[in-house]
Amino acid sequence: MSRFRNAVLTVALMAVACLATAQSTQYPGVGRAATPKEVAKWDIDVRPDFKGLPAGSGSVAKGQDVWEGKCAHCHGVFGESNEVFSPLIGGTTAEDIKNGRVANLKRTDYPGRTTIMKVPTVSTLWDYINRAMPWTNPKTLTTEEVYAVTAFMLNMANIVPDNYVLSDKNIAEVQARMPNRNGMSTAHAMWPGNEFGGVKKPDTANKICMKECTPEAKVASFLPDFARNAHGNLQEQNRIVGPQRGADTTKPEPKAGMPVAAAAPAASAKPENNEAKAAIALLNKHSCTACHGVDKKIVGPGFNEIAKKQAGKTDYILSKIKAGGVGVYGQIPMPAQSLPDVDAKQIAEWISKGASK
């Protein structure tokens, strides 16, 4: 699938570049052609044949240091964590490395499938770590760190020794030891061509069942109260021909089972909370909402929960944002955050005041 994904990405990049060129020539003053440097920043994929892999190297020892500082809080010290994400390491044997097929994948009684059990190509590991990790701050690892973390993962799976230094020069040798390198199936119609021994005939032959069908879901539109009559009565703006008349937006949204005339009057819109909007925008900008909801727990506690426990403690909240910590709301650690002090203080003040929306 890496080859297919890379092809799609390449087409998308070409489309962006063509669109920019078209805008700059067809519509003067609107847009411009993407520069080679701008395209290069997006063109970072690494193919299974290692085309696109940058020159560099990283040791297992270096990878362990990076792992413990930036990866272990989600994946566990040995890649075994099943608390935040599925385990990365485990389930492979020396025999799998020799044969290139993971025997445990055929067992229905095996407790779970790890990443190293399934992934057939080492390029997939390198590429994904490079573009998406760490989860809360992607694309911040250096080339050396990506090589090193990949080497450490391979070492934990007993694919490379403790003193190994992974590089663009020897990565093909590592591919020859991937436990599931021969486990990838290409005998289906998902491949775009026959270069991997694919077939054009679909690998399923399902027939449409027309018996005991579940009722079809009804999809309808809905206008929130604050937007209901923002641009006049929609019913008066529709044509008098055809079945669609539009909603009478001078009246409130009827409740289920209640006639329009008997619907309760619309509640007045809540005044805008600009402080909350600005704080939430910063939370989204710095990926805080990947682990925390405003009023619900995701990986870490919701901001409302923190606000109840730490009401008025702006400085304390600010220190926890900057330094990270573990144990206050559970055993999943939060890494230290590198956002600007002014942004961190604004978020801390918002939380200390109640974390309202």
Coordinates of C-alpha atoms in Angstrom, one line a residue:
M1 CA 0.0 0.0 0.0
S2 CA 3.0 2.3 0.5
R3 CA 3.5 2.4 -3.3
F4 CA -0.1 3.3 -3.9
R5 CA -0.1 6.0 -1.1
N6 CA 3.1 7.5 -2.6
A7 CA 1.5 7.6 -6.1
V8 CA -1.6 9.4 -4.7
L9 CA 0.6 11.9 -2.8
T10 CA 2.6 12.6 -6.0
V11 CA -0.5 13.3 -8.0
A12 CA -1.8 15.6 -5.2
L13 CA 1.5 17.6 -5.2
M14 CA 1.4 17.9 -9.0
A15 CA -2.2 19.1 -8.8
V16 CA -1.3 21.8 -6.2
A17 CA 1.6 23.0 -8.3
C18 CA -0.6 23.1 -11.4
L19 CA -3.4 24.9 -9.6
A20 CA -1.0 27.5 -8.4
T21 CA 0.5 28.0 -11.9
A22 CA -3.0 28.2 -13.4
Q23 CA -4.1 30.8 -10.8
S24 CA -1.0 32.9 -11.4
T25 CA -1.4 32.9 -15.2
Q26 CA -5.1 32.8 -15.8
Y27 CA -6.0 35.1 -12.9
P28 CA -3.3 37.8 -12.5
G29 CA -2.9 38.8 -8.9
V30 CA -4.5 35.7 -7.5
G31 CA -2.0 33.0 -6.2
R32 CA 1.3 32.0 -7.7
A33 CA 3.2 29.0 -8.8
A34 CA 4.6 26.8 -5.9
T35 CA 8.4 27.1 -5.7
P36 CA 10.6 24.0 -5.9
K37 CA 11.5 24.5 -2.2
E38 CA 7.8 24.6 -1.2
V39 CA 7.0 21.4 -3.1
A40 CA 10.1 19.8 -1.6
K41 CA 8.7 20.4 1.9
W42 CA 5.7 18.3 1.1
D43 CA 7.6 15.7 -1.0
I44 CA 9.0 13.7 1.9
D45 CA 7.6 10.2 1.3
V46 CA 9.9 7.2 1.4
R47 CA 9.1 4.3 -1.0
P48 CA 9.7 0.6 -0.3
D49 CA 12.6 0.7 -2.7
F50 CA 14.0 3.6 -0.5
K51 CA 13.6 6.3 -3.1
G52 CA 13.1 9.5 -1.2
L53 CA 15.1 8.3 1.9
P54 CA 17.5 11.1 3.0
A55 CA 21.1 10.4 3.7
G56 CA 21.9 10.0 7.3
S57 CA 22.3 7.5 10.2
G58 CA 21.3 6.9 13.8
S59 CA 22.4 4.4 16.4
V60 CA 20.3 2.1 18.7
A61 CA 21.8 3.9 21.7
K62 CA 20.8 7.3 20.4
G63 CA 17.3 5.9 19.6
Q64 CA 16.8 4.8 23.2
D65 CA 17.5 8.3 24.5
V66 CA 15.1 9.8 22.0
W67 CA 12.5 7.1 22.7
E68 CA 12.5 7.6 26.5
G69 CA 12.2 11.4 26.0
K70 CA 9.6 11.7 23.2
C71 CA 8.0 8.3 22.6
A72 CA 7.7 6.2 25.8
H73 CA 4.9 8.3 27.4
C74 CA 2.5 6.9 24.7
H75 CA 4.1 3.7 23.6
G76 CA 5.8 2.3 26.8
V77 CA 9.5 1.9 27.6
F78 CA 9.7 -1.2 25.4
G79 CA 7.0 -0.4 22.9
E80 CA 4.6 -2.7 24.8
S81 CA 2.0 -0.1 26.0
N82 CA -1.6 -0.9 25.3
E83 CA -2.9 2.0 27.3
V84 CA -2.9 4.8 24.8
F85 CA -2.1 3.0 21.5
S86 CA -1.8 -0.6 20.4
P87 CA 1.6 -2.2 21.2
L88 CA 4.3 -1.7 18.7
I89 CA 6.7 -4.5 19.6
G90 CA 6.2 -8.2 20.4
G91 CA 4.8 -11.3 18.9
T92 CA 7.7 -12.1 16.5
T93 CA 10.3 -14.8 16.7
A94 CA 13.7 -15.6 15.3
E95 CA 12.0 -18.1 13.0
D96 CA 9.8 -15.2 11.6
I97 CA 12.9 -13.1 10.9
K98 CA 14.4 -16.1 9.0
N99 CA 11.2 -16.9 7.0
G100 CA 9.8 -13.4 6.5
R101 CA 6.3 -14.5 7.7
V102 CA 4.9 -14.0 11.2
A103 CA 3.4 -17.2 12.5
N104 CA 1.3 -15.6 15.2
L105 CA -0.7 -13.7 12.6
K106 CA -2.4 -17.0 11.7
R107 CA -3.4 -17.8 15.3
T108 CA -6.9 -16.9 16.3
D109 CA -6.0 -17.2 20.0
Y110 CA -3.1 -14.8 20.0
P111 CA -4.0 -11.8 22.3
G112 CA -3.2 -9.0 19.8
R113 CA -1.3 -7.9 16.8
T114 CA 1.6 -5.5 17.2
T115 CA 2.9 -3.1 14.5
I116 CA 6.2 -5.0 14.0
M117 CA 4.1 -8.2 13.5
K118 CA 2.2 -6.6 10.6
V119 CA 4.4 -4.1 8.8
P120 CA 6.2 -5.7 5.9
T121 CA 8.6 -2.8 4.9
V122 CA 11.0 -0.9 7.1
S123 CA 10.5 2.1 4.9
T124 CA 6.9 2.3 6.3
L125 CA 8.3 2.6 9.8
W126 CA 10.8 5.3 8.8
D127 CA 8.3 7.3 6.8
Y128 CA 5.6 7.3 9.4
I129 CA 7.9 8.2 12.3
N130 CA 9.3 11.0 10.1
R131 CA 6.0 12.6 9.1
A132 CA 3.7 11.9 12.1
M133 CA 5.7 11.5 15.3
P134 CA 5.7 12.6 18.1
W135 CA 2.0 12.6 18.0
T136 CA 1.7 16.0 19.8
N137 CA 4.4 17.6 17.8
P138 CA 4.9 15.9 14.4
K139 CA 7.7 16.6 12.0
T140 CA 10.0 17.9 14.8
L141 CA 12.4 14.9 14.8
T142 CA 15.7 15.4 13.0
T143 CA 16.8 12.9 10.3
E144 CA 19.3 11.4 12.8
E145 CA 16.6 11.0 15.4
V146 CA 14.3 9.2 12.9
Y147 CA 17.0 6.8 12.0
A148 CA 17.9 6.3 15.6
V149 CA 14.3 5.7 16.8
T150 CA 13.7 3.3 13.9
A151 CA 16.9 1.4 14.9
F152 CA 15.8 1.2 18.5
M153 CA 12.4 -0.3 17.5
L154 CA 14.2 -2.8 15.3
N155 CA 16.5 -3.6 18.1
M156 CA 13.6 -4.2 20.5
A157 CA 12.2 -6.7 18.0
N158 CA 15.6 -8.5 17.8
I159 CA 16.0 -7.5 14.1
V160 CA 19.3 -5.6 14.6
P161 CA 21.9 -5.9 17.5
D162 CA 22.5 -3.5 20.4
N163 CA 25.4 -1.7 18.7
Y164 CA 23.8 -1.2 15.3
V165 CA 23.8 2.1 13.4
L166 CA 21.0 2.3 10.9
S167 CA 21.7 4.4 7.8
D168 CA 20.6 4.9 4.2
K169 CA 23.6 2.7 3.2
N170 CA 22.5 -0.4 5.1
I171 CA 18.7 -0.1 5.4
A172 CA 18.2 -2.5 2.5
E173 CA 20.0 -5.2 4.6
V174 CA 17.6 -4.6 7.4
Q175 CA 14.6 -5.0 5.0
A176 CA 15.8 -8.5 4.3
R177 CA 15.3 -9.3 8.0
M178 CA 11.8 -7.8 8.5
P179 CA 9.7 -10.5 10.2
N180 CA 6.7 -10.0 7.9
R181 CA 8.5 -9.0 4.7
N182 CA 6.9 -11.9 2.8
G183 CA 3.5 -11.6 4.4
M184 CA 2.1 -8.8 2.3
S185 CA -0.6 -9.9 -0.2
T186 CA -0.8 -8.4 -3.6
A187 CA -3.1 -10.8 -5.3
H188 CA -6.1 -8.5 -5.2
A189 CA -7.5 -5.6 -7.2
M190 CA -6.3 -2.9 -4.8
W191 CA -3.1 -2.3 -6.6
P192 CA -3.1 0.2 -9.5
G193 CA -1.3 -2.1 -11.8
N194 CA 0.3 -5.5 -12.3
E195 CA 3.8 -4.5 -11.2
F196 CA 3.4 -6.3 -7.9
G197 CA 1.7 -9.4 -9.3
G198 CA -1.8 -7.9 -8.6
V199 CA -5.0 -9.0 -10.4
K200 CA -7.8 -7.0 -12.0
K201 CA -10.6 -9.2 -10.7
P202 CA -11.9 -8.1 -7.2
D203 CA -11.1 -10.4 -4.4
T204 CA -14.7 -10.5 -3.2
A205 CA -17.8 -11.8 -4.9
N206 CA -20.5 -10.6 -2.6
K207 CA -24.1 -10.4 -3.9
I208 CA -26.5 -7.7 -2.9
C209 CA -29.0 -8.9 -0.4
M210 CA -32.5 -7.5 -0.7
K211 CA -34.1 -9.4 2.2
E212 CA -34.7 -8.1 5.7
C213 CA -33.0 -4.8 5.0
T214 CA -32.6 -2.3 7.8
P215 CA -34.6 0.9 7.4
E216 CA -32.8 3.6 5.5
A217 CA -31.6 6.4 7.6
K218 CA -33.3 9.7 7.1
V219 CA -30.9 12.6 6.7
A220 CA -32.1 16.1 7.4
S221 CA -30.6 19.6 7.9
F222 CA -30.7 21.6 11.1
L223 CA -30.1 25.2 11.8
P224 CA -29.0 26.2 15.3
D225 CA -31.0 29.0 17.0
F226 CA -28.4 31.7 16.6
A227 CA -28.2 31.2 12.8
R228 CA -31.8 30.4 12.2
N229 CA -32.9 33.8 10.9
A230 CA -29.5 35.3 10.3
H231 CA -30.2 35.9 6.6
G232 CA -33.9 36.4 6.5
N233 CA -36.8 33.9 6.2
L234 CA -35.6 31.0 4.0
Q235 CA -39.1 30.0 3.1
E236 CA -39.7 33.4 1.4
Q237 CA -36.5 33.1 -0.6
N238 CA -37.4 29.7 -2.3
R239 CA -39.1 29.5 -5.7
I240 CA -42.8 28.8 -5.8
V241 CA -42.3 25.8 -8.1
G242 CA -41.1 22.4 -7.0
P243 CA -41.7 20.5 -3.7
Q244 CA -39.0 22.4 -1.6
R245 CA -40.4 25.4 0.2
G246 CA -37.6 25.9 2.8
A247 CA -37.9 26.3 6.6
D248 CA -39.8 29.3 8.1
T249 CA -36.9 30.6 10.0
T250 CA -38.9 33.3 11.7
K251 CA -40.2 30.5 14.0
P252 CA -38.0 28.3 16.3
E253 CA -36.9 24.8 15.3
P254 CA -39.8 22.5 16.3
K255 CA -39.1 19.7 18.8
A256 CA -39.7 16.1 17.8
G257 CA -43.5 15.4 17.8
M258 CA -44.4 19.0 18.4
P259 CA -46.2 21.1 15.7
V260 CA -44.4 24.2 14.5
A261 CA -47.0 26.5 16.0
A262 CA -46.6 25.0 19.5
A263 CA -42.8 25.1 19.5
A264 CA -41.1 26.9 22.4
P265 CA -39.7 30.3 21.7
A266 CA -36.0 30.4 20.8
A267 CA -33.6 30.9 23.6
S268 CA -31.5 34.0 23.2
A269 CA -28.0 33.4 22.0
K270 CA -25.3 33.3 24.6
P271 CA -22.9 36.2 24.4
E272 CA -19.6 35.5 22.7
N273 CA -16.9 34.4 25.1
N274 CA -13.8 35.9 23.3
E275 CA -11.4 34.8 26.0
A276 CA -12.6 31.2 25.6
K277 CA -12.4 31.4 21.8
A278 CA -8.9 32.7 21.9
A279 CA -7.8 30.0 24.4
I280 CA -9.4 27.2 22.5
A281 CA -7.8 28.4 19.3
L282 CA -4.4 28.2 21.0
L283 CA -5.2 24.7 22.3
N284 CA -5.9 23.6 18.7
K285 CA -2.8 25.3 17.3
H286 CA -0.5 23.6 19.8
S287 CA -2.3 20.1 19.5
C288 CA -3.4 20.1 23.1
T289 CA -6.8 18.9 22.0
A290 CA -5.2 15.7 20.7
C291 CA -5.0 14.5 24.4
H292 CA -7.5 16.7 26.2
G293 CA -11.1 17.7 25.5
V294 CA -12.7 20.8 27.0
D295 CA -15.4 19.0 28.9
K296 CA -14.3 15.3 28.5
K297 CA -11.3 13.1 29.0
I298 CA -9.5 11.8 25.9
V299 CA -6.0 10.6 26.9
G300 CA -5.6 13.1 29.7
P301 CA -8.2 14.9 31.7
G302 CA -10.7 17.4 30.3
F303 CA -9.9 21.0 30.9
N304 CA -13.1 21.5 32.9
E305 CA -11.8 18.7 35.3
I306 CA -8.5 20.5 35.7
A307 CA -10.2 23.8 36.2
K308 CA -12.3 22.4 39.1
K309 CA -9.2 21.0 40.8
Q310 CA -6.9 23.9 40.2
A311 CA -9.3 26.9 40.3
G312 CA -7.3 30.2 40.5
K313 CA -3.9 28.5 40.3
T314 CA -2.6 30.1 37.2
D315 CA 1.1 29.8 38.0
Y316 CA 0.8 26.1 39.0
I317 CA -1.1 25.3 35.8
L318 CA 1.5 27.2 33.8
S319 CA 4.3 25.3 35.4
K320 CA 2.7 21.9 34.6
I321 CA 2.1 22.9 31.0
K322 CA 5.8 23.8 30.6
A323 CA 7.4 21.0 32.6
G324 CA 4.8 18.1 32.1
G325 CA 4.2 15.6 34.8
V326 CA 2.5 12.4 35.8
G327 CA 0.4 11.1 38.8
V328 CA -2.0 14.0 39.3
Y329 CA -4.7 12.6 37.0
G330 CA -3.5 9.1 36.4
Q331 CA -0.4 7.2 35.3
I332 CA -0.2 8.4 31.7
P333 CA 2.6 11.0 31.7
M334 CA 2.3 14.3 29.9
P335 CA 5.5 15.4 28.2
A336 CA 6.9 18.9 28.6
Q337 CA 5.4 21.4 26.1
S338 CA 7.4 23.8 24.0
L339 CA 4.8 26.4 23.2
P340 CA 5.6 30.1 23.7
D341 CA 5.3 31.4 27.2
V342 CA 2.7 34.0 26.2
D343 CA 0.5 31.3 24.8
A344 CA 1.0 29.0 27.7
K345 CA 0.1 31.8 30.2
Q346 CA -3.1 32.6 28.2
I347 CA -4.2 28.9 28.3
A348 CA -3.3 28.6 32.1
E349 CA -5.4 31.7 32.9
W350 CA -8.4 30.4 31.0
I351 CA -8.2 27.1 32.8
S352 CA -7.8 28.7 36.2
K353 CA -11.0 30.7 35.5
G354 CA -13.1 27.6 34.8
A355 CA -12.2 26.6 31.2
S356 CA -15.6 27.9 29.9
K357 CA -16.5 27.6 26.2

